[in-house]
Coordinates of C-alpha atoms in Angstrom, one line a residue:
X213 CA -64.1 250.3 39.4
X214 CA -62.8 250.0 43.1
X215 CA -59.0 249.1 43.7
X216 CA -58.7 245.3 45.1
X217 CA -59.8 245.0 48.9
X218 CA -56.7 243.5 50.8
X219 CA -56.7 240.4 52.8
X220 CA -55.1 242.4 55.2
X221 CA -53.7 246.3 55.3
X222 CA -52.3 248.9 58.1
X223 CA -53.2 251.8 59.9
X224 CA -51.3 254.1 59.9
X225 CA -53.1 257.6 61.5
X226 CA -51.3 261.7 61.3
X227 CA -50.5 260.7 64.8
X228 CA -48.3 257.8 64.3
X229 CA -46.9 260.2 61.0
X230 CA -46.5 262.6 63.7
X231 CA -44.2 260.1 65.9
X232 CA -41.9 259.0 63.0
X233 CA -40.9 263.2 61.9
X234 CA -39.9 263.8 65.7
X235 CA -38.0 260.2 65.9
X236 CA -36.5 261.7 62.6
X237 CA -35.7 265.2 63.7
X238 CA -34.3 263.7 67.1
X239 CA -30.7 263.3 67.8
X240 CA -31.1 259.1 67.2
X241 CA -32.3 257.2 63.9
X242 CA -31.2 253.8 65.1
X243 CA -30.4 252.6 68.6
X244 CA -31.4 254.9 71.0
X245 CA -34.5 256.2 73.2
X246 CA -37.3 254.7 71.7
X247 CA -36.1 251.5 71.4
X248 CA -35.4 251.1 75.6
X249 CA -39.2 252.6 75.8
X250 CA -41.1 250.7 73.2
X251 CA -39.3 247.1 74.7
X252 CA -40.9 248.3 77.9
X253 CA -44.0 249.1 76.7
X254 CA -44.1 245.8 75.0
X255 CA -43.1 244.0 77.8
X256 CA -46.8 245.4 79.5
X257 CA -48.4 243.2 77.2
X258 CA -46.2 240.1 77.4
X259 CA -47.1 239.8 81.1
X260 CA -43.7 241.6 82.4
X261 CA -41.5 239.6 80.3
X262 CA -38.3 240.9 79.1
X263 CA -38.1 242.4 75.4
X264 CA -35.7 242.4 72.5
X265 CA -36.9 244.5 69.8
X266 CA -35.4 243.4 66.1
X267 CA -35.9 244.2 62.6
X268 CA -38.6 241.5 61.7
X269 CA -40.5 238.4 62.4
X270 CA -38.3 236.5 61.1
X271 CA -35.4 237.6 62.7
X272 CA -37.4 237.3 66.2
X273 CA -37.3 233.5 65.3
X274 CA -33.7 233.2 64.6
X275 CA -33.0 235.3 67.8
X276 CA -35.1 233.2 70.0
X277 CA -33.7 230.4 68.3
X278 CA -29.8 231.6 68.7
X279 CA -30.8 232.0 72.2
X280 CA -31.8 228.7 72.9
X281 CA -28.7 227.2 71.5
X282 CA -29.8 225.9 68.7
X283 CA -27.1 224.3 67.1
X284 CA -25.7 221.3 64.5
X285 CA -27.2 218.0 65.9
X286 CA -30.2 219.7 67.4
X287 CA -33.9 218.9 66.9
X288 CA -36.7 221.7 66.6
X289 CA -40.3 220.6 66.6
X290 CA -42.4 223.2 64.5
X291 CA -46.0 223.2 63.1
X292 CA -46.3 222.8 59.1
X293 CA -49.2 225.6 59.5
X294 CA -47.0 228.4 59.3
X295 CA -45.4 231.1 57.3
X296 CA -41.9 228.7 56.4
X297 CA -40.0 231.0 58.4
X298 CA -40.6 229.1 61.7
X299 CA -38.8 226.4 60.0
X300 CA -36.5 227.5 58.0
X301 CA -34.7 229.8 60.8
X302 CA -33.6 227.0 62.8
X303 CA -32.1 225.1 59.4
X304 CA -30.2 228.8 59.2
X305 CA -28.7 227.4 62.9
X306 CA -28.1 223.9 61.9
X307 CA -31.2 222.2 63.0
X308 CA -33.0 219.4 62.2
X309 CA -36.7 220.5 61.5
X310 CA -39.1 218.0 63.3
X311 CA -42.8 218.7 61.7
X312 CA -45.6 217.6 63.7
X313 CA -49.2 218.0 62.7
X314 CA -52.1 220.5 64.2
X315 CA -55.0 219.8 66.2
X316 CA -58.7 220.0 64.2
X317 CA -60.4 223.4 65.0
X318 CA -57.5 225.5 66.1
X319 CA -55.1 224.1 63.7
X320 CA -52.6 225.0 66.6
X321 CA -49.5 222.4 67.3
X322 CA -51.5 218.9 68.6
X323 CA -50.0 218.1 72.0
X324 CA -50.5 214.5 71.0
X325 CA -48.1 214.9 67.8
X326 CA -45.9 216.5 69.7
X327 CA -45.2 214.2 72.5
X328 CA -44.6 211.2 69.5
X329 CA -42.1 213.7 67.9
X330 CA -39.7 214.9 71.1
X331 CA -36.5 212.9 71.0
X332 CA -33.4 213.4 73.4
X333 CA -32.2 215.8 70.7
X334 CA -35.0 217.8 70.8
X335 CA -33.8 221.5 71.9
X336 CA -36.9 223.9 70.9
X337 CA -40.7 223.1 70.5
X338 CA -42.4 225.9 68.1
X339 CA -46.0 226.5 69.3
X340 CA -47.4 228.6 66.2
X341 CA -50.8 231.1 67.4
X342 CA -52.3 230.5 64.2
X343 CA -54.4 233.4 63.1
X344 CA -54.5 234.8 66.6
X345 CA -55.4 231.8 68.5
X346 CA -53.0 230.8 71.5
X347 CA -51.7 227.3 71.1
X348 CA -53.0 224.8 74.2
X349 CA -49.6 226.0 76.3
X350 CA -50.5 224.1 79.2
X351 CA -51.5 220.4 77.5
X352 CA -47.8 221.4 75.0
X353 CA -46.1 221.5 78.8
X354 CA -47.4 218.5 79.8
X355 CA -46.7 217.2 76.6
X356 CA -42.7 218.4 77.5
X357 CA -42.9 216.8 80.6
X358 CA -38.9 215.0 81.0
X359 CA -37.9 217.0 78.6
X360 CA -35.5 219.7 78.5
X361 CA -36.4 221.3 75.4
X362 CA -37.5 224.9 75.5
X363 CA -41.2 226.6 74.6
X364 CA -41.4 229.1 71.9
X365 CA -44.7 230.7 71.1
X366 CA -44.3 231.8 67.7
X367 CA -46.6 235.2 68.7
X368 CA -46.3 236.9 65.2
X369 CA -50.5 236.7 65.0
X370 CA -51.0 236.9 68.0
X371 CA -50.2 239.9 70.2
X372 CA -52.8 241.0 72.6
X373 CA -54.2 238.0 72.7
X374 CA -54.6 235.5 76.2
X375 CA -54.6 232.3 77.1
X376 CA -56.5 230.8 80.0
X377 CA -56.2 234.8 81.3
X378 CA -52.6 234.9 81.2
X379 CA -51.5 237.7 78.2
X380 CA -49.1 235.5 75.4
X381 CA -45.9 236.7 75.8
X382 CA -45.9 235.1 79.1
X383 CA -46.6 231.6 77.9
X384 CA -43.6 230.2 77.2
X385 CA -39.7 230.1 77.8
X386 CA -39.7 232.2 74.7
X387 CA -42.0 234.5 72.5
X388 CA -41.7 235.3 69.1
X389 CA -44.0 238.6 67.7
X390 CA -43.5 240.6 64.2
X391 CA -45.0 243.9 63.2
X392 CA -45.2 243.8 59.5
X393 CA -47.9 245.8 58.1
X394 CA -51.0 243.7 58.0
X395 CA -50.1 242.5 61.4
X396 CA -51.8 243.4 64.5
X397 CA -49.8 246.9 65.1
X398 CA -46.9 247.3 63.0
X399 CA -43.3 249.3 62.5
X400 CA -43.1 248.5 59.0
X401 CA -40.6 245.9 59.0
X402 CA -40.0 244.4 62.6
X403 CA -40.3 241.9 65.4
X404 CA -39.4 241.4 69.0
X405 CA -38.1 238.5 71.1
X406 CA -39.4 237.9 74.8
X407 CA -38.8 236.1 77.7
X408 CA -39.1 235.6 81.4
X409 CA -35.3 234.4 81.3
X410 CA -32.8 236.8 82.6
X411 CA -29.9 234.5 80.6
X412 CA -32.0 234.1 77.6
X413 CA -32.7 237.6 77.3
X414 CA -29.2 238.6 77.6
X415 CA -28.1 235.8 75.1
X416 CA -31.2 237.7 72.5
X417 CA -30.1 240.8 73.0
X418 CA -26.2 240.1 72.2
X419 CA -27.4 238.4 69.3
X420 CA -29.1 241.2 67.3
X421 CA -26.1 243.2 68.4
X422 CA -23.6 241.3 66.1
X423 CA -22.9 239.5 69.7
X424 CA -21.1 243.0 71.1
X425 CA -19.9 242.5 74.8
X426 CA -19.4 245.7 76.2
X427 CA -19.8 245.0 80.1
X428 CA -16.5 245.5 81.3
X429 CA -17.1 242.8 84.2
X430 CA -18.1 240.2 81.3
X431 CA -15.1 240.8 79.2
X432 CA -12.1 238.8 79.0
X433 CA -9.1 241.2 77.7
X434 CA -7.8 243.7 79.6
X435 CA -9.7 247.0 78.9
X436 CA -8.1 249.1 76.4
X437 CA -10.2 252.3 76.6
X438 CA -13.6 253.4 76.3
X439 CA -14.1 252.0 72.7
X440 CA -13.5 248.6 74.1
X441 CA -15.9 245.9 72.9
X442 CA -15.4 242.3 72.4
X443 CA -17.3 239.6 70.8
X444 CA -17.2 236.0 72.7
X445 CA -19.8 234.6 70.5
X446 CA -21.1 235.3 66.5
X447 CA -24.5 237.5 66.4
X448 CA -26.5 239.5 63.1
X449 CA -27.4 243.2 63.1
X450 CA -31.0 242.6 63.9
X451 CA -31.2 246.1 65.5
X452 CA -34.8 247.1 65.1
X453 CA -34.1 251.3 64.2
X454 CA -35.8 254.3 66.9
X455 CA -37.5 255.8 64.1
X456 CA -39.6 252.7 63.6
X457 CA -39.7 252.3 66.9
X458 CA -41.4 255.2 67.4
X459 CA -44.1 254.0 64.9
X460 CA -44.6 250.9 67.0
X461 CA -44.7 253.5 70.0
X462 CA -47.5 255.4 68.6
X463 CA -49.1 251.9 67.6
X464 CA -49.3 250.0 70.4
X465 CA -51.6 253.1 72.4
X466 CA -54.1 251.7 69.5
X467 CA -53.8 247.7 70.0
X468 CA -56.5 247.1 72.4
X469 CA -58.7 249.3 69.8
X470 CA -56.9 247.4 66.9
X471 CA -57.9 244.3 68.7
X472 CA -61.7 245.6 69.6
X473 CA -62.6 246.1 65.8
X474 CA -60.9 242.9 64.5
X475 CA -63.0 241.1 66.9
X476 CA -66.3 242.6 65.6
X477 CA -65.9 241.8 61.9
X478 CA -65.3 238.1 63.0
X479 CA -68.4 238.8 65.0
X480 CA -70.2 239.6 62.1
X481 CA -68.1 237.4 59.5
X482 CA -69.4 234.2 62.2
X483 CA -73.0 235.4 61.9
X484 CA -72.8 235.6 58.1
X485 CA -71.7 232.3 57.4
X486 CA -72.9 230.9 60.1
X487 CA -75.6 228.9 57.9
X488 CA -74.0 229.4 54.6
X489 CA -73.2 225.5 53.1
X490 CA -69.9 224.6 51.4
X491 CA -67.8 226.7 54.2
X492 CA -67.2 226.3 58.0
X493 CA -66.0 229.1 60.1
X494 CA -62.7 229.3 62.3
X495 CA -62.9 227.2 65.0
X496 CA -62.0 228.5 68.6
X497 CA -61.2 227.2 72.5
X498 CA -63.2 229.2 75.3
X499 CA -60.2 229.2 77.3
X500 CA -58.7 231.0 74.6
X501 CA -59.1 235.6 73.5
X502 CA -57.4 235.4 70.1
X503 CA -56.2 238.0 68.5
X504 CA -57.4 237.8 65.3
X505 CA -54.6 238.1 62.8
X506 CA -57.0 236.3 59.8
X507 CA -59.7 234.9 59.3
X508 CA -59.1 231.6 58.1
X509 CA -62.3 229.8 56.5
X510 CA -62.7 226.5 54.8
X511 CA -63.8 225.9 51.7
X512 CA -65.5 222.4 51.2
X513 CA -65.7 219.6 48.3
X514 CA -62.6 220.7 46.3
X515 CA -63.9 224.2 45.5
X516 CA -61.3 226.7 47.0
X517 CA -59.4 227.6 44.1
X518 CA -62.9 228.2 42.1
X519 CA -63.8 230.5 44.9
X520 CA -60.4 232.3 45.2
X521 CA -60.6 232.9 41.9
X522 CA -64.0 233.9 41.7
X523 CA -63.4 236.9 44.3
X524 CA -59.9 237.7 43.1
X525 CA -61.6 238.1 39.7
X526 CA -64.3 240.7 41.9
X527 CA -61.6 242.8 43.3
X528 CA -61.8 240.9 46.7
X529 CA -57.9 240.2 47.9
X530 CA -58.3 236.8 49.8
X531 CA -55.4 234.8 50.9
X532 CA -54.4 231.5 51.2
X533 CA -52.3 231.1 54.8
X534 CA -50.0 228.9 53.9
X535 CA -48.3 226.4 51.7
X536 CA -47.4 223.7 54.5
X537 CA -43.9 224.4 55.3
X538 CA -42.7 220.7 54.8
X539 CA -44.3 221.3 50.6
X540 CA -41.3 223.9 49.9
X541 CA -39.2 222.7 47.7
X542 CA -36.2 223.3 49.9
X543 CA -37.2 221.0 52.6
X544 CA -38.2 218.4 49.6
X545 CA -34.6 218.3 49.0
X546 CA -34.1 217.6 52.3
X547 CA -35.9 214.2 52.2
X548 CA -39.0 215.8 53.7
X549 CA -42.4 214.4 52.0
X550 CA -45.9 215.4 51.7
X551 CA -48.7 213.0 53.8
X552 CA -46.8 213.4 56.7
X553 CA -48.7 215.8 58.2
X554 CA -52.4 214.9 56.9
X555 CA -54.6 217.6 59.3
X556 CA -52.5 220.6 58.2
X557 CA -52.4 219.3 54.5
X558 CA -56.0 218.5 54.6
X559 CA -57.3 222.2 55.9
X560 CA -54.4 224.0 53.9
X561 CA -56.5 222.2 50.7
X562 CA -59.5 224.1 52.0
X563 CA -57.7 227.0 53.9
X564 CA -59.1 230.5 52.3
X565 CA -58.3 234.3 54.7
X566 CA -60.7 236.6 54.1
X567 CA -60.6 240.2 54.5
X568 CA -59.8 241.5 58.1
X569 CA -58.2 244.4 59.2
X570 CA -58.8 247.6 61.6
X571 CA -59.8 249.9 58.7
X572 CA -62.2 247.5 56.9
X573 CA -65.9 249.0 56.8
X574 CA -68.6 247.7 57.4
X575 CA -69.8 248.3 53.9
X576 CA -66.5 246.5 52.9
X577 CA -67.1 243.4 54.8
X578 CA -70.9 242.9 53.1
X579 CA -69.0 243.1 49.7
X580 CA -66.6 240.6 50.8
X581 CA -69.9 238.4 52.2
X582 CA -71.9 238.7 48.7
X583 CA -69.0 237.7 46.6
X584 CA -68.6 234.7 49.0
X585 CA -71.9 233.6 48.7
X586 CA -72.5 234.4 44.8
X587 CA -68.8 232.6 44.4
X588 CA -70.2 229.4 46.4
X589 CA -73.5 229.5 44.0
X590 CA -71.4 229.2 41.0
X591 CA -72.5 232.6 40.2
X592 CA -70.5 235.5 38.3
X593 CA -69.4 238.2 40.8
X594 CA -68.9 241.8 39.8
X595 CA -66.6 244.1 40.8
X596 CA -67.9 247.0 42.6
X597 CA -68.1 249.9 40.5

């Protein structure tokens, strides 16, 4: 019998390999060449913005975050429709997490929701690219309009992909992105921060280096020698290392190929089930080129736990992406409460990912299709021998 067929997986080619032995055999493992060239690299996708690398997703959030000023007293609006990091990174900060629900279709933050849920206190709005789809950045703006809180795209599905023509990255006042591995290009563990903002940029990358001020004009003792360094304000080690950089180097020469092939099997995953009762496909904006991260169906009448099971139980790895973030138990003991958000709690009740990644065959992907339709008919599905 077959292994179980991931929801999502990396590729990782003798050429990337190739990229991490030299980054090894170099005279830097952490901070060092290929950290200046992959944030520049980066930065050619994001539309020119500035980059800090770090060393995940999640600590791209608390950066970004950080660098807003996020503080005690503060308010951040976020999404429930996303990995609980997006929330629970501005807690870390002192923040008051703001939930407001997602629009039908995209499942993106509503515009609507979020204009009933900014306050004067409100200091960041989280726009989450769910499964590779940009967020409606220009109805969020006008959405912000008297406000002075800050944009952040939470990016980490959605690299690559554009909105309205313009490349996200470039979207809003701040972009989150992570690489882990079933991500659109990854460096194992890692993420990035980026920004059009000279001051924000500076403020992320003094952050994720323990908030180090080496700049003799910006320091306020005398200097002492050349091992002077000063901290004015409390950062984290978020130092994303050269040897992975390298890997997301050698990656990134393979995004718009990464991106080409995730866009077929949704292609032929749309065709599929495009007549198939019990599911609907993911629904998209044609101002928008996602990025396909997942590939987030919906199963109907009650039945998505039968069908999970059902192809888990046939070696198919599909996912459910995710838990709403106001249903953890740690924001439940904050006083949050479920019903609150009823779009994203009623698609997360139907919310199944199937397969979908650069290596996936074609062979694969009609597997993946019969168990669907044989799990939707009630019938037993095999695993492939």
């Amino acid at each position: 019998m077959t292994g179980l067929l991931p929801y999502g997986r990396q590729s990782v080619t003798d050429d990337d390999i190739a990229a991490v032995v030299a980054a090894l055999r170099s005279d830097w493992l952490t901070t060092g060449p290929e950290v200046a060239a992959f944030e520049a690299e980066l930065s050619g996708w994001a539309g020119g913005a500035g980059v800090a690398t770090v060393t995940s997703g999640t600590a791209a959030l608390h950066v970004a975050y950080a660098a807003a000023g996020v503080g005690p007293g503060d308010e951040v609006v976020v999404p429930p429709m996303t990995f609980v990091a997006t929330a629970s990174s501005a807690v870390a900060l002192g923040a008051r997490v703001v939930f407001a629900d997602v629009e039908e279709e995209t499942f993106t933050l509503d515009p609507a929701a979020l204009a009933a849920a900014v306050t004067d206190r409100t200091r960041v709005v989280a726009a989450v690219d769910y499964a590779g789809h940009p967020a409606d950045y220009d109805a969020l703006r006008t959405a912000l309009a008297g406000s002075d809180a800050l944009l952040l795209a939470d990016a980490a599905h959605s690299i690559g992909a554009a909105y309205r023509g313009r490349p996200v990255g470039s979207l809003a006042d701040l972009t989150s992105f992570s690489f882990f591995p079933t991500k659109n290009l990854t460096t194992a563990e890692g993420g990035a921060v980026a920004t059009g903002d000279p001051q924000l940029l500076d403020r992320a990358r003094r952050f994720r280096n323990i908030g180090l001020v080496r700049d003799r004009d910006q320091q306020r003792w005398p200097d002492e020698g050349g091992w002077h360094q000063e901290v004015h304000s409390f950062g984290l080690n978020y130092r994303l290392a050269d040897v992975l950089c390298a890997l997301g180097r050698s990656q990134l020469r393979r995004l718009g190929d990464f991106l080409a092939r995730r866009a077929e099997l949704v292609a032929r995953y749309d065709e599929a089930l495009a007549d198939l009762p019990g599911v609907l496909a993911p629904g998209r904006r044609d101002w928008a080129s996602p990025a396909w991260h997942l590939y987030p169906i919906r199963v109907l009448d009650g039945r998505r736990r039968e069908v999970y099971d059902r192809m888990r139980a046939a070696g198919i790895g599909v996912q459910v992406n995710y838990l709403p973030a106001h249903w953890h138990p740690a924001f439940a003991d904050l006083g949050y409460r479920r019903g609150s958000c009823p779009v994203a709690e009623t698609f997360y009740a139907q919310q199944l990912s199937l397969p979908l990644y650069p290596g996936l065959r074609d062979a694969d992907q009609e597997r993946v299709i019969d168990a669907l339709v044989a799990a939707l008919r009630g019938l037993a599905v095999r695993p492939a021998a």
